[in-house]
Amino acid sequence: MEKTYPIRHGDVVHRCFRCGYCKFPGDYTDFNCPSYKAFGWDTYSPGGRMWLIQAWMNKEITTSPHFAEIMYACVACDNCKNQCVFPKFRDFLPEIFEEVKEKLVEEGVVPPPVRDYFKAMTIYGNPYRLPRDARGDWAKGIDVPEFSAQEYLFYVGDVGAFDEVGCRMARSVARVLMKLEVSIGVLKEQEISDGNDVRTMGETELFRRLALENITTFKEKGIKRVITLDPHAFNTFKKDYPALGADFQVFHHTEIIAERMRAKRMELFNYPLTVTYHDPCYLGRHNGIYEQPRNILKAIPGLKLVEMQQHGIDSFCCGGGGGNFFTDILGAGDERPNVVRIRQALETGAGVVAVACPNCAKMLLNAVKEEGVEDRLEVLGITEIIERASANL
Amino acid sequence: MSDVLKSLIEIVGKNGVSTNAEELWYYSRDPGVLEPHRPDFVVAPKTTQQVQKIVLLANSEKIPVVPMGAAMALTGLVIPLKGGIVVDMKRMNRILEVNPLARYAVVEGGTSQGMLKAYLQKHHPELRHSLPDAPAATTIAANVSLHGQGRLSQQYGFNSDMVTGLEVVLPTGEICSIGSPSLGPYWFSKSPSLPDLSGLFLGWLGTTGIITRLGLMLYPNKKIRDVEIFVTDRPELVPEMLYRLTHLELLEDINAWFQPKPLVFKDNYQITIYFTGDDDDEVEFKRKMVWRALQPYMDSKDGGFMSIQYMKQMLLEMPQRTIADFADVAKGGGFEYSGPIIPIEHFPRYAAKLIELAEKYNLLYAGAARLISGGHAMMFAVSFAFNREDADMMLRVKQALDEATEFALQQGGIPWKPNFHEQRMILQRMDPNTRRILEMIKRNLDPRGIMNPGNWEAN
C-alpha cells in the first residue's frame, strides 16, 4: 500500500542527508541560516528541520510547542534552497517548512506571537492592531494621488502603511517615483494586506481571502500594473496571486526606478558616501533581483558601493522574513540575525546600509541602536539616498 | 529539574542545554545505518572552561560524555551508545591564529572545514589546508580524531599527521596542551622532539578526551589547479599506474574510483589526478609528466585520458559538493561507507569484493580510493547508498559493510572510522599485547569510563 503523508511534499523529506551545506553561504565564510546562527542547535538548521519533520510524520516525535518554535524560527530566506546539494528536491525545502506550519495552524499549536499575529490580522486586517481607516495616513504630507487611472498602483503593504520606519520609506519611494514622472496612484485606506507573511506562517485560508480581496479590488479599479514598496508583497503578488486569478503585472520599486534613472537623467549632486547594500531575501534569493538596486546606487556621483562578505545570493537575512518581523522568535541572544547583519555591515567600513525593504530597514535600524553604533552606521532606503543626493544634503 | 540539568545550565546557560524531545531525538543518531540511542542531555559549550566543567560534572556523576562535530563519520561514532551528555562542539568555532610564515593555523574544536577554508581564502590566499571531500560542515577536530584524509593527503599524509598541537580536556577534567603549546605560545609541532602524546588522542574517536583547540599545518595554495582523469577497464593495472604517478612526486591528489552509474562509468576504473602550479608553465610541465607516466598504458590500449571539460568545474570544487549526491542515488537520503586503509597493491581485490557485495546484497555502490603519503597506503571507500524509508535496504547495507570490514581484516587492512561493532572486530584480531596497551591507556586516562563509552571497548 502506498504510504500517505500529512504534507504535500512528505514523500521527499526522508531524502535529506543532513550534510549541512544548507546552513552555509556558497563560500562557507559563516553560517548563513539565521535560525541556526541564532539558536545554535542542529535542529534549527534546515537539515535538522527536515529530519525532525520526518520523525514527526513517522510519529517518533509529537507536535509540541518546541517543535512549533523550531518550525517558526525559519525566516523563509531561501538560503537553504540555494545551497542544498540535492537538485532533485532542494526547491521544495521552503514549501515543506510552510506545509508543516499549515498543519500546526490546523492543530492550533503555534507559538504565542504567531497566534497573536493571526488574531490581529483577522480582527484589524493588519498586525499593528490599528484601525483600517488609518492605513492611508502614511501618505500625509506628500502629494500622491489616490488611484484612478494611473499607469501604476503604488502598493505599500502593512509595514509601509503603519510602521514609522516603513512610512518614512514609503513616502520617500513615492516622492522619487513621482519625481521620475512615474504615473502612480495609491489605495490609502482601501489597501489591505498582501498576505505574504500570513502564507509563510501557514494560515493559508486567511491568505486566500486576502489575496482574493486584493485581486477583486485591483480588477474593479482597473489596476494592471503594481509597484510595491516591499519585496514581500512583490513576491506573493508575483508568485502566488496568478494561481488565484490575478492578471496584473508587478514590479518592485527598484526595478522601475533603475529603469527610469537610466532613461531619464535625474539631477544628482556629488554624494561622497560609502554605502553597503543589504539584499532583501524576497527581492534577491526569492526573485533574483540583485543588480537594479546596485545600479541605482552606482548612478549616484561620488557614492562608493562596498559589498559585505555575504551578499547577493549569499546575503544573510536580517531576520525579518517568514513573519519573524512581527513574531520576533529569533529576537533574543547574541547571534540574532539583525545584529549579526549589522556587524557584517560594520566590517565593510561603510557609513550607510542601503535597503530596499521596509522590514529590513526596521530590523537593521533596531540592531544599529542595540549595538550602539548610531554614530557609525545609518540605515537608509535607496530612495532616501537618492533624495539626499538630489537635494545636495 | 534534575540536579545534573541545573548544573549544566549553570555551566553553559539555559540556551546551551537541551532536554527537549526534539534535540534528544536528533542527537541520538547520525546519517548512517546504526540504531539511534537517546542521550539524556545535549549541551553546546562555547569555551574550553565550560567543556572542562561539563567533564568534571560528568566525572563526578559518572555520566557518559560524547563529543560531537557534524556527525558526518556516518559510522555512529557520536551516537551516545550509553546515553549521557552529547557535547555539540560547533559553537566553539573561532579561528584563533594563523602563522603565515610557519604555515599553521590554530582553531577551536568545533571549527568547520568550510570556515577555515573561507578564512584562509580571505585573509591568507597563499595558504590552504587539507580539505576533505566530506561536507564543509564537518569539523576539523573530528576529522583528525578519526585520522581523516583530505586533498593534500597524497602529499603529506593523513590529516592527523598535519596536527601541530592540541588542547584537550581529559576525561578527568584536566586541560592539557600537547606539543609545542605545552612549552610556549607557538603551535608549530605536535611532538618532535618530545614523546608524541598526540597519539593518545588522534584516532581514539573521542574516547580519551575532548579536543578544544588544535594547530593544523597549512600549505602553499598554488594559483592554478588542474585535473585529468585516466580511465582503464583493467583494475589489476591500477596499482602499477598509481605507483608510476606517485613516482613523479609532483601531484596534489590521486583518487581511483569506479561506480556503475551513470552508465558512462560502468566497468571502468577512473584515476583522477590533481596537480597545481603558480603559472601555466608549471601546470603544463606537470601535465606532460602525468601523460608521460601513463603513456605505456595508452600505447598498449589499456587506458586513456577522458575528455573532462564538462565536469572540470565540479572536479576542482573543494569540497566537492556533488559527492554528497551519492546519498540520493537510492532516492532515500543515505549512504555509508567502510573505508579500510590498505596497501595499494590490494586495490583490485577490494574492487572485486565491493562489486561482489553489491550484487550479493542488491545495493547501489561506489568505490573510491585516495592515496596517502605518496602511495604508502590508500583509503579504500566501500560505499553503499540506501533509502532511509527502506528498513530492509538499510539492514542489507549494514550486513554488506560488516562483511567488507571482515574482508578488510582478513586482508590485513585497517578499518577506518570503525563503528563500535567493527572496533570489537579489530580488538579481537589485534595482537593481545597491543590490545593491552590500548586498554591500559584508556583505563588510565578515563578511569571512570565516561568518555564516549561503548567505543574501543572489547565487550
mmCIF file of N, CA, C and O in Angstrom, chain A residues 3 5 14-21 23-24 27-31 36 39-44 48 51-52 54-55 60-62 64 66-67 70 83 85-89 309 347, chain B residues 15-18 20 22-23 25-27 29-31 42 44 68 71-72 74 88 90-91 93 112 114-115 118 122 135-137 319 321 324-325 327-328 331-333 335 387-389:
data_model
loop_
_atom_site.group_PDB
_atom_site.id
_atom_site.type_symbol
_atom_site.label_atom_id
_atom_site.label_comp_id
_atom_site.label_asym_id
_atom_site.label_seq_id
_atom_site.Cartn_x
_atom_site.Cartn_y
_atom_site.Cartn_z
ATOM 1 N N LYS A 3 2.332 4.721 0.807
ATOM 2 C CA LYS A 3 2.350 5.476 2.058
ATOM 3 C C LYS A 3 1.713 6.859 1.853
ATOM 4 O O LYS A 3 1.910 7.488 0.809
ATOM 5 N N TYR A 5 1.132 10.829 3.341
ATOM 6 C CA TYR A 5 1.888 11.804 4.136
ATOM 7 C C TYR A 5 0.969 12.948 4.555
ATOM 8 O O TYR A 5 0.061 13.326 3.814
ATOM 9 N N HIS A 14 12.455 12.432 3.616
ATOM 10 C CA HIS A 14 13.481 11.490 4.079
ATOM 11 C C HIS A 14 14.727 11.502 3.219
ATOM 12 O O HIS A 14 15.732 10.895 3.575
ATOM 13 N N ARG A 15 14.681 12.220 2.094
ATOM 14 C CA ARG A 15 15.850 12.220 1.199
ATOM 15 C C ARG A 15 16.924 13.214 1.633
ATOM 16 O O ARG A 15 17.997 13.268 1.036
ATOM 17 N N CYS A 16 16.650 13.989 2.657
ATOM 18 C CA CYS A 16 17.685 14.900 3.185
ATOM 19 C C CYS A 16 18.761 14.084 3.897
ATOM 20 O O CYS A 16 18.459 13.233 4.720
ATOM 21 N N PHE A 17 20.006 14.382 3.550
ATOM 22 C CA PHE A 17 21.150 13.647 4.110
ATOM 23 C C PHE A 17 21.692 14.343 5.359
ATOM 24 O O PHE A 17 22.596 13.839 5.994
ATOM 25 N N ARG A 18 21.179 15.502 5.668
ATOM 26 C CA ARG A 18 21.642 16.407 6.739
ATOM 27 C C ARG A 18 23.146 16.665 6.630
ATOM 28 O O ARG A 18 23.871 16.641 7.608
ATOM 29 N N CYS A 19 23.619 16.890 5.404
ATOM 30 C CA CYS A 19 25.047 17.142 5.188
ATOM 31 C C CYS A 19 25.446 18.521 5.663
ATOM 32 O O CYS A 19 26.634 18.774 5.881
ATOM 33 N N GLY A 20 24.485 19.442 5.757
ATOM 34 C CA GLY A 20 24.781 20.742 6.356
ATOM 35 C C GLY A 20 25.169 21.835 5.384
ATOM 36 O O GLY A 20 25.397 22.971 5.804
ATOM 37 N N TYR A 21 25.238 21.531 4.085
ATOM 38 C CA TYR A 21 25.546 22.611 3.139
ATOM 39 C C TYR A 21 24.499 23.721 3.232
ATOM 40 O O TYR A 21 24.795 24.882 2.995
ATOM 41 N N LYS A 23 23.208 25.244 5.590
ATOM 42 C CA LYS A 23 23.325 26.314 6.582
ATOM 43 C C LYS A 23 24.459 27.284 6.289
ATOM 44 O O LYS A 23 24.678 28.215 7.046
ATOM 45 N N PHE A 24 25.153 27.074 5.178
ATOM 46 C CA PHE A 24 26.274 27.941 4.828
ATOM 47 C C PHE A 24 25.935 28.830 3.630
ATOM 48 O O PHE A 24 25.037 28.515 2.865
ATOM 49 N N ASP A 27 30.492 30.370 0.002
ATOM 50 C CA ASP A 27 31.934 30.329 0.288
ATOM 51 C C ASP A 27 32.233 29.829 1.706
ATOM 52 O O ASP A 27 33.394 29.834 2.113
ATOM 53 N N TYR A 28 31.239 29.435 2.454
ATOM 54 C CA TYR A 28 31.371 28.829 3.797
ATOM 55 C C TYR A 28 31.920 29.790 4.858
ATOM 56 O O TYR A 28 32.400 29.351 5.905
ATOM 57 N N THR A 29 31.846 31.066 4.592
ATOM 58 C CA THR A 29 32.513 32.008 5.484
ATOM 59 C C THR A 29 31.925 32.019 6.895
ATOM 60 O O THR A 29 32.632 32.272 7.865
ATOM 61 N N ASP A 30 30.646 31.745 7.000
ATOM 62 C CA ASP A 30 29.988 31.693 8.316
ATOM 63 C C ASP A 30 28.641 31.007 8.101
ATOM 64 O O ASP A 30 28.242 30.773 6.964
ATOM 65 N N PHE A 31 27.958 30.710 9.164
ATOM 66 C CA PHE A 31 26.631 30.128 8.975
ATOM 67 C C PHE A 31 25.723 31.180 8.339
ATOM 68 O O PHE A 31 25.773 32.351 8.702
ATOM 69 N N TYR A 36 19.643 28.829 12.569
ATOM 70 C CA TYR A 36 20.751 28.037 13.118
ATOM 71 C C TYR A 36 21.759 28.950 13.800
ATOM 72 O O TYR A 36 22.250 28.654 14.895
ATOM 73 N N PHE A 39 20.140 30.109 17.208
ATOM 74 C CA PHE A 39 19.875 29.138 18.279
ATOM 75 C C PHE A 39 21.023 28.155 18.490
ATOM 76 O O PHE A 39 21.205 27.654 19.602
ATOM 77 N N GLY A 40 21.755 27.829 17.445
ATOM 78 C CA GLY A 40 22.950 27.008 17.597
ATOM 79 C C GLY A 40 22.720 25.517 17.750
ATOM 80 O O GLY A 40 23.675 24.764 17.919
ATOM 81 N N TRP A 41 21.479 25.065 17.675
ATOM 82 C CA TRP A 41 21.219 23.618 17.687
ATOM 83 C C TRP A 41 21.002 23.151 16.257
ATOM 84 O O TRP A 41 20.364 23.831 15.461
ATOM 85 N N ASP A 42 21.480 21.951 15.959
ATOM 86 C CA ASP A 42 21.296 21.412 14.609
ATOM 87 C C ASP A 42 19.825 21.323 14.227
ATOM 88 O O ASP A 42 19.476 21.373 13.051
ATOM 89 N N THR A 43 18.978 21.144 15.221
ATOM 90 C CA THR A 43 17.543 21.032 14.949
ATOM 91 C C THR A 43 16.982 22.301 14.291
ATOM 92 O O THR A 43 15.949 22.236 13.622
ATOM 93 N N TYR A 44 17.642 23.424 14.500
ATOM 94 C CA TYR A 44 17.168 24.693 13.934
ATOM 95 C C TYR A 44 17.762 24.973 12.554
ATOM 96 O O TYR A 44 17.537 26.036 11.987
ATOM 97 N N GLY A 48 18.245 19.847 9.921
ATOM 98 C CA GLY A 48 17.692 19.396 11.196
ATOM 99 C C GLY A 48 16.181 19.418 11.169
ATOM 100 O O GLY A 48 15.502 18.488 11.632
ATOM 101 N N TRP A 51 14.881 16.514 9.182
ATOM 102 C CA TRP A 51 14.906 15.253 9.925
ATOM 103 C C TRP A 51 13.819 15.223 10.992
ATOM 104 O O TRP A 51 13.198 14.189 11.227
ATOM 105 N N LEU A 52 13.596 16.355 11.630
ATOM 106 C CA LEU A 52 12.526 16.391 12.641
ATOM 107 C C LEU A 52 11.158 16.203 12.005
ATOM 108 O O LEU A 52 10.287 15.534 12.570
ATOM 109 N N GLN A 54 10.527 14.496 9.374
ATOM 110 C CA GLN A 54 10.411 13.066 9.086
ATOM 111 C C GLN A 54 10.008 12.305 10.354
ATOM 112 O O GLN A 54 9.121 11.441 10.327
ATOM 113 N N ALA A 55 10.658 12.638 11.468
ATOM 114 C CA ALA A 55 10.328 11.980 12.745
ATOM 115 C C ALA A 55 8.893 12.283 13.153
ATOM 116 O O ALA A 55 8.183 11.420 13.667
ATOM 117 N N GLU A 60 7.503 9.626 15.588
ATOM 118 C CA GLU A 60 8.575 9.385 16.572
ATOM 119 C C GLU A 60 8.680 10.561 17.521
ATOM 120 O O GLU A 60 9.205 10.437 18.627
ATOM 121 N N ILE A 61 8.268 11.741 17.075
ATOM 122 C CA ILE A 61 8.080 12.872 17.985
ATOM 123 C C ILE A 61 6.684 13.427 17.727
ATOM 124 O O ILE A 61 6.124 13.227 16.643
ATOM 125 N N THR A 62 6.158 14.114 18.710
ATOM 126 C CA THR A 62 4.797 14.620 18.565
ATOM 127 C C THR A 62 4.826 16.147 18.399
ATOM 128 O O THR A 62 5.841 16.791 18.673
ATOM 129 N N SER A 64 4.614 19.693 19.406
ATOM 130 C CA SER A 64 4.845 20.295 20.721
ATOM 131 C C SER A 64 5.154 21.768 20.515
ATOM 132 O O SER A 64 5.501 22.197 19.402
ATOM 133 N N HIS A 66 7.782 23.258 21.404
ATOM 134 C CA HIS A 66 9.171 23.393 20.966
ATOM 135 C C HIS A 66 9.312 23.057 19.481
ATOM 136 O O HIS A 66 10.034 23.744 18.741
ATOM 137 N N PHE A 67 8.618 22.035 19.035
ATOM 138 C CA PHE A 67 8.614 21.686 17.604
ATOM 139 C C PHE A 67 8.082 22.878 16.800
ATOM 140 O O PHE A 67 8.656 23.246 15.767
ATOM 141 N N ILE A 70 10.665 25.611 16.559
ATOM 142 C CA ILE A 70 11.714 25.279 15.581
ATOM 143 C C ILE A 70 11.209 25.576 14.163
ATOM 144 O O ILE A 70 11.923 26.146 13.341
ATOM 145 N N GLN A 83 21.566 26.465 -1.428
ATOM 146 C CA GLN A 83 22.814 25.794 -1.057
ATOM 147 C C GLN A 83 22.699 24.274 -1.006
ATOM 148 O O GLN A 83 23.715 23.582 -1.026
ATOM 149 N N VAL A 85 22.596 20.521 -1.850
ATOM 150 C CA VAL A 85 23.313 19.882 -2.968
ATOM 151 C C VAL A 85 22.456 18.849 -3.702
ATOM 152 O O VAL A 85 22.951 18.164 -4.584
ATOM 153 N N PHE A 86 21.206 18.760 -3.328
ATOM 154 C CA PHE A 86 20.351 17.752 -3.965
ATOM 155 C C PHE A 86 19.359 18.421 -4.927
ATOM 156 O O PHE A 86 18.277 18.849 -4.515
ATOM 157 N N PRO A 87 19.733 18.489 -6.199
ATOM 158 C CA PRO A 87 18.904 19.257 -7.133
ATOM 159 C C PRO A 87 17.511 18.697 -7.338
ATOM 160 O O PRO A 87 16.607 19.425 -7.738
ATOM 161 N N LYS A 88 17.314 17.417 -7.021
ATOM 162 C CA LYS A 88 16.011 16.828 -7.306
ATOM 163 C C LYS A 88 14.938 17.204 -6.290
ATOM 164 O O LYS A 88 13.766 16.994 -6.523
ATOM 165 N N PHE A 89 15.341 17.708 -5.143
ATOM 166 C CA PHE A 89 14.287 18.097 -4.190
ATOM 167 C C PHE A 89 14.553 19.391 -3.437
ATOM 168 O O PHE A 89 13.737 19.831 -2.644
ATOM 169 N N GLN A 309 30.763 40.645 2.973
ATOM 170 C CA GLN A 309 31.247 39.329 2.551
ATOM 171 C C GLN A 309 30.074 38.463 2.074
ATOM 172 O O GLN A 309 30.157 37.779 1.061
ATOM 173 N N GLU A 347 31.848 45.782 9.244
ATOM 174 C CA GLU A 347 33.148 45.286 8.747
ATOM 175 C C GLU A 347 33.551 45.927 7.429
ATOM 176 O O GLU A 347 34.737 45.994 7.101
ATOM 177 N N ASN B 15 20.439 28.486 27.260
ATOM 178 C CA ASN B 15 20.439 28.292 25.802
ATOM 179 C C ASN B 15 21.497 27.305 25.332
ATOM 180 O O ASN B 15 21.583 26.991 24.147
ATOM 181 N N GLY B 16 22.294 26.830 26.272
ATOM 182 C CA GLY B 16 23.351 25.889 25.913
ATOM 183 C C GLY B 16 23.053 24.455 26.319
ATOM 184 O O GLY B 16 23.904 23.576 26.188
ATOM 185 N N VAL B 17 21.852 24.214 26.838
ATOM 186 C CA VAL B 17 21.460 22.855 27.244
ATOM 187 C C VAL B 17 20.078 22.564 26.691
ATOM 188 O O VAL B 17 19.217 23.444 26.684
ATOM 189 N N SER B 18 19.874 21.349 26.260
ATOM 190 C CA SER B 18 18.519 20.961 25.878
ATOM 191 C C SER B 18 18.201 19.558 26.379
ATOM 192 O O SER B 18 19.040 18.650 26.288
ATOM 193 N N ASN B 20 14.895 18.864 25.456
ATOM 194 C CA ASN B 20 13.668 18.778 24.663
ATOM 195 C C ASN B 20 13.667 17.502 23.827
ATOM 196 O O ASN B 20 14.715 17.064 23.338
ATOM 197 N N GLU B 22 12.859 17.073 20.902
ATOM 198 C CA GLU B 22 13.329 17.263 19.530
ATOM 199 C C GLU B 22 14.850 17.146 19.451
ATOM 200 O O GLU B 22 15.385 16.465 18.574
ATOM 201 N N GLU B 23 15.552 17.827 20.361
ATOM 202 C CA GLU B 23 17.020 17.736 20.335
ATOM 203 C C GLU B 23 17.458 16.330 20.741
ATOM 204 O O GLU B 23 18.392 15.781 20.147
ATOM 205 N N TRP B 25 15.956 13.570 20.249
ATOM 206 C CA TRP B 25 15.734 12.676 19.102
ATOM 207 C C TRP B 25 16.842 12.872 18.068
ATOM 208 O O TRP B 25 17.446 11.917 17.589
ATOM 209 N N TYR B 26 17.100 14.139 17.740
ATOM 210 C CA TYR B 26 18.057 14.423 16.664
ATOM 211 C C TYR B 26 19.470 13.971 17.034
ATOM 212 O O TYR B 26 20.173 13.359 16.229
ATOM 213 N N TYR B 27 19.896 14.283 18.236
ATOM 214 C CA TYR B 27 21.275 13.997 18.643
ATOM 215 C C TYR B 27 21.462 12.531 19.069
ATOM 216 O O TYR B 27 22.517 12.171 19.554
ATOM 217 N N ARG B 29 21.330 10.159 16.879
ATOM 218 C CA ARG B 29 21.600 9.406 15.643
ATOM 219 C C ARG B 29 22.572 10.170 14.762
ATOM 220 O O ARG B 29 22.834 11.343 14.961
ATOM 221 N N ASP B 30 23.069 9.464 13.756
ATOM 222 C CA ASP B 30 23.800 10.128 12.686
ATOM 223 C C ASP B 30 23.184 9.677 11.371
ATOM 224 O O ASP B 30 22.218 8.913 11.379
ATOM 225 N N PRO B 31 23.704 10.126 10.235
ATOM 226 C CA PRO B 31 23.030 9.760 8.976
ATOM 227 C C PRO B 31 23.312 8.337 8.492
ATOM 228 O O PRO B 31 22.851 7.958 7.419
ATOM 229 N N VAL B 42 21.717 17.336 25.854
ATOM 230 C CA VAL B 42 22.594 17.843 24.797
ATOM 231 C C VAL B 42 23.100 19.199 25.266
ATOM 232 O O VAL B 42 22.299 20.033 25.718
ATOM 233 N N ALA B 44 25.922 22.574 24.520
ATOM 234 C CA ALA B 44 26.724 23.239 23.485
ATOM 235 C C ALA B 44 27.597 24.297 24.157
ATOM 236 O O ALA B 44 27.174 25.441 24.321
ATOM 237 N N MET B 68 30.825 15.787 19.915
ATOM 238 C CA MET B 68 30.243 15.686 18.576
ATOM 239 C C MET B 68 30.592 16.892 17.715
ATOM 240 O O MET B 68 30.587 18.020 18.197
ATOM 241 N N ALA B 71 28.757 15.056 12.902
ATOM 242 C CA ALA B 71 28.194 13.695 12.815
ATOM 243 C C ALA B 71 28.299 13.116 11.413
ATOM 244 O O ALA B 71 27.447 12.350 10.990
ATOM 245 N N MET B 72 29.348 13.481 10.684
ATOM 246 C CA MET B 72 29.446 13.018 9.303
ATOM 247 C C MET B 72 30.384 11.833 9.115
ATOM 248 O O MET B 72 30.692 11.458 7.981
ATOM 249 N N LEU B 74 29.452 9.002 9.785
ATOM 250 C CA LEU B 74 28.401 8.083 9.312
ATOM 251 C C LEU B 74 28.446 6.719 9.987
ATOM 252 O O LEU B 74 27.638 5.850 9.665
ATOM 253 N N ASP B 88 27.819 19.097 21.785
ATOM 254 C CA ASP B 88 27.893 19.650 20.431
ATOM 255 C C ASP B 88 28.947 20.753 20.452
ATOM 256 O O ASP B 88 28.761 21.796 21.077
ATOM 257 N N LYS B 90 30.089 22.658 18.035
ATOM 258 C CA LYS B 90 30.135 23.593 16.909
ATOM 259 C C LYS B 90 30.023 25.064 17.288
ATOM 260 O O LYS B 90 30.248 25.924 16.449
ATOM 261 N N ARG B 91 29.665 25.344 18.557
ATOM 262 C CA ARG B 91 29.661 26.768 18.928
ATOM 263 C C ARG B 91 31.070 27.257 19.271
ATOM 264 O O ARG B 91 31.284 28.442 19.478
ATOM 265 N N ASN B 93 33.878 27.742 17.452
ATOM 266 C CA ASN B 93 34.309 27.691 16.046
ATOM 267 C C ASN B 93 35.172 28.881 15.643
ATOM 268 O O ASN B 93 35.165 29.298 14.494
ATOM 269 N N SER B 112 34.576 24.426 11.573
ATOM 270 C CA SER B 112 34.297 23.566 10.415
ATOM 271 C C SER B 112 35.397 23.715 9.372
ATOM 272 O O SER B 112 36.098 24.732 9.307
ATOM 273 N N GLY B 114 34.856 24.136 6.281
ATOM 274 C CA GLY B 114 34.462 25.207 5.360
ATOM 275 C C GLY B 114 34.872 26.570 5.866
ATOM 276 O O GLY B 114 35.342 27.420 5.104
ATOM 277 N N MET B 115 34.693 26.790 7.159
ATOM 278 C CA MET B 115 35.021 28.113 7.693
ATOM 279 C C MET B 115 36.520 28.390 7.640
ATOM 280 O O MET B 115 36.935 29.511 7.368
ATOM 281 N N ALA B 118 37.318 29.289 4.067
ATOM 282 C CA ALA B 118 36.890 30.653 3.728
ATOM 283 C C ALA B 118 37.807 31.694 4.370
ATOM 284 O O ALA B 118 38.159 32.698 3.746
ATOM 285 N N LYS B 122 40.196 34.410 2.372
ATOM 286 C CA LYS B 122 40.030 35.855 2.533
ATOM 287 C C LYS B 122 41.297 36.521 3.071
ATOM 288 O O LYS B 122 41.708 37.575 2.589
ATOM 289 N N PRO B 135 31.337 16.996 3.667
ATOM 290 C CA PRO B 135 30.703 18.305 3.613
ATOM 291 C C PRO B 135 31.468 19.370 4.406
ATOM 292 O O PRO B 135 32.146 19.067 5.386
ATOM 293 N N ALA B 136 31.308 20.608 3.960
ATOM 294 C CA ALA B 136 32.035 21.726 4.574
ATOM 295 C C ALA B 136 31.720 21.881 6.062
ATOM 296 O O ALA B 136 32.492 22.471 6.815
ATOM 297 N N ALA B 137 30.583 21.355 6.481
ATOM 298 C CA ALA B 137 30.176 21.489 7.890
ATOM 299 C C ALA B 137 30.992 20.608 8.828
ATOM 300 O O ALA B 137 30.991 20.814 10.045
ATOM 301 N N PRO B 319 35.160 21.750 -0.818
ATOM 302 C CA PRO B 319 34.960 20.325 -1.003
ATOM 303 C C PRO B 319 34.062 20.062 -2.211
ATOM 304 O O PRO B 319 33.295 20.934 -2.619
ATOM 305 N N ARG B 321 31.091 19.173 -3.683
ATOM 306 C CA ARG B 321 29.730 19.076 -3.138
ATOM 307 C C ARG B 321 28.955 17.900 -3.731
ATOM 308 O O ARG B 321 28.088 17.329 -3.074
ATOM 309 N N ALA B 324 28.178 14.368 -1.998
ATOM 310 C CA ALA B 324 27.010 14.109 -1.148
ATOM 311 C C ALA B 324 25.826 13.598 -1.963
ATOM 312 O O ALA B 324 24.930 12.941 -1.430
ATOM 313 N N ASP B 325 25.841 13.899 -3.275
ATOM 314 C CA ASP B 325 24.746 13.441 -4.143
ATOM 315 C C ASP B 325 24.541 11.928 -4.085
ATOM 316 O O ASP B 325 23.457 11.434 -4.366
ATOM 317 N N ALA B 327 24.142 10.173 -1.758
ATOM 318 C CA ALA B 327 23.096 9.851 -0.783
ATOM 319 C C ALA B 327 21.711 9.811 -1.419
ATOM 320 O O ALA B 327 20.785 9.266 -0.828
ATOM 321 N N ASP B 328 21.572 10.386 -2.613
ATOM 322 C CA ASP B 328 20.243 10.407 -3.228
ATOM 323 C C ASP B 328 20.136 9.432 -4.398
ATOM 324 O O ASP B 328 19.123 9.409 -5.096
ATOM 325 N N LYS B 331 17.387 7.449 -3.879
ATOM 326 C CA LYS B 331 16.260 8.349 -3.560
ATOM 327 C C LYS B 331 15.840 8.222 -2.096
ATOM 328 O O LYS B 331 14.652 8.117 -1.777
ATOM 329 N N GLY B 332 16.854 8.238 -1.239
ATOM 330 C CA GLY B 332 16.482 7.999 0.142
ATOM 331 C C GLY B 332 17.365 8.614 1.193
ATOM 332 O O GLY B 332 17.299 8.250 2.360
ATOM 333 N N GLY B 333 18.216 9.556 0.825
ATOM 334 C CA GLY B 333 18.918 10.341 1.834
ATOM 335 C C GLY B 333 20.000 9.629 2.602
ATOM 336 O O GLY B 333 20.357 10.058 3.701
ATOM 337 N N PHE B 335 23.827 7.239 2.597
ATOM 338 C CA PHE B 335 24.862 6.303 2.191
ATOM 339 C C PHE B 335 25.820 6.143 3.352
ATOM 340 O O PHE B 335 25.896 6.979 4.243
ATOM 341 N N ASN B 387 18.010 3.847 0.946
ATOM 342 C CA ASN B 387 16.793 4.637 1.118
ATOM 343 C C ASN B 387 16.400 4.571 2.588
ATOM 344 O O ASN B 387 16.137 3.488 3.119
ATOM 345 N N ARG B 388 16.348 5.716 3.201
ATOM 346 C CA ARG B 388 16.082 5.782 4.636
ATOM 347 C C ARG B 388 14.687 5.248 4.996
ATOM 348 O O ARG B 388 14.413 4.927 6.141
ATOM 349 N N GLU B 389 13.825 5.199 4.022
ATOM 350 C CA GLU B 389 12.480 4.680 4.298
ATOM 351 C C GLU B 389 12.401 3.166 4.064
ATOM 352 O O GLU B 389 11.321 2.590 4.200
#
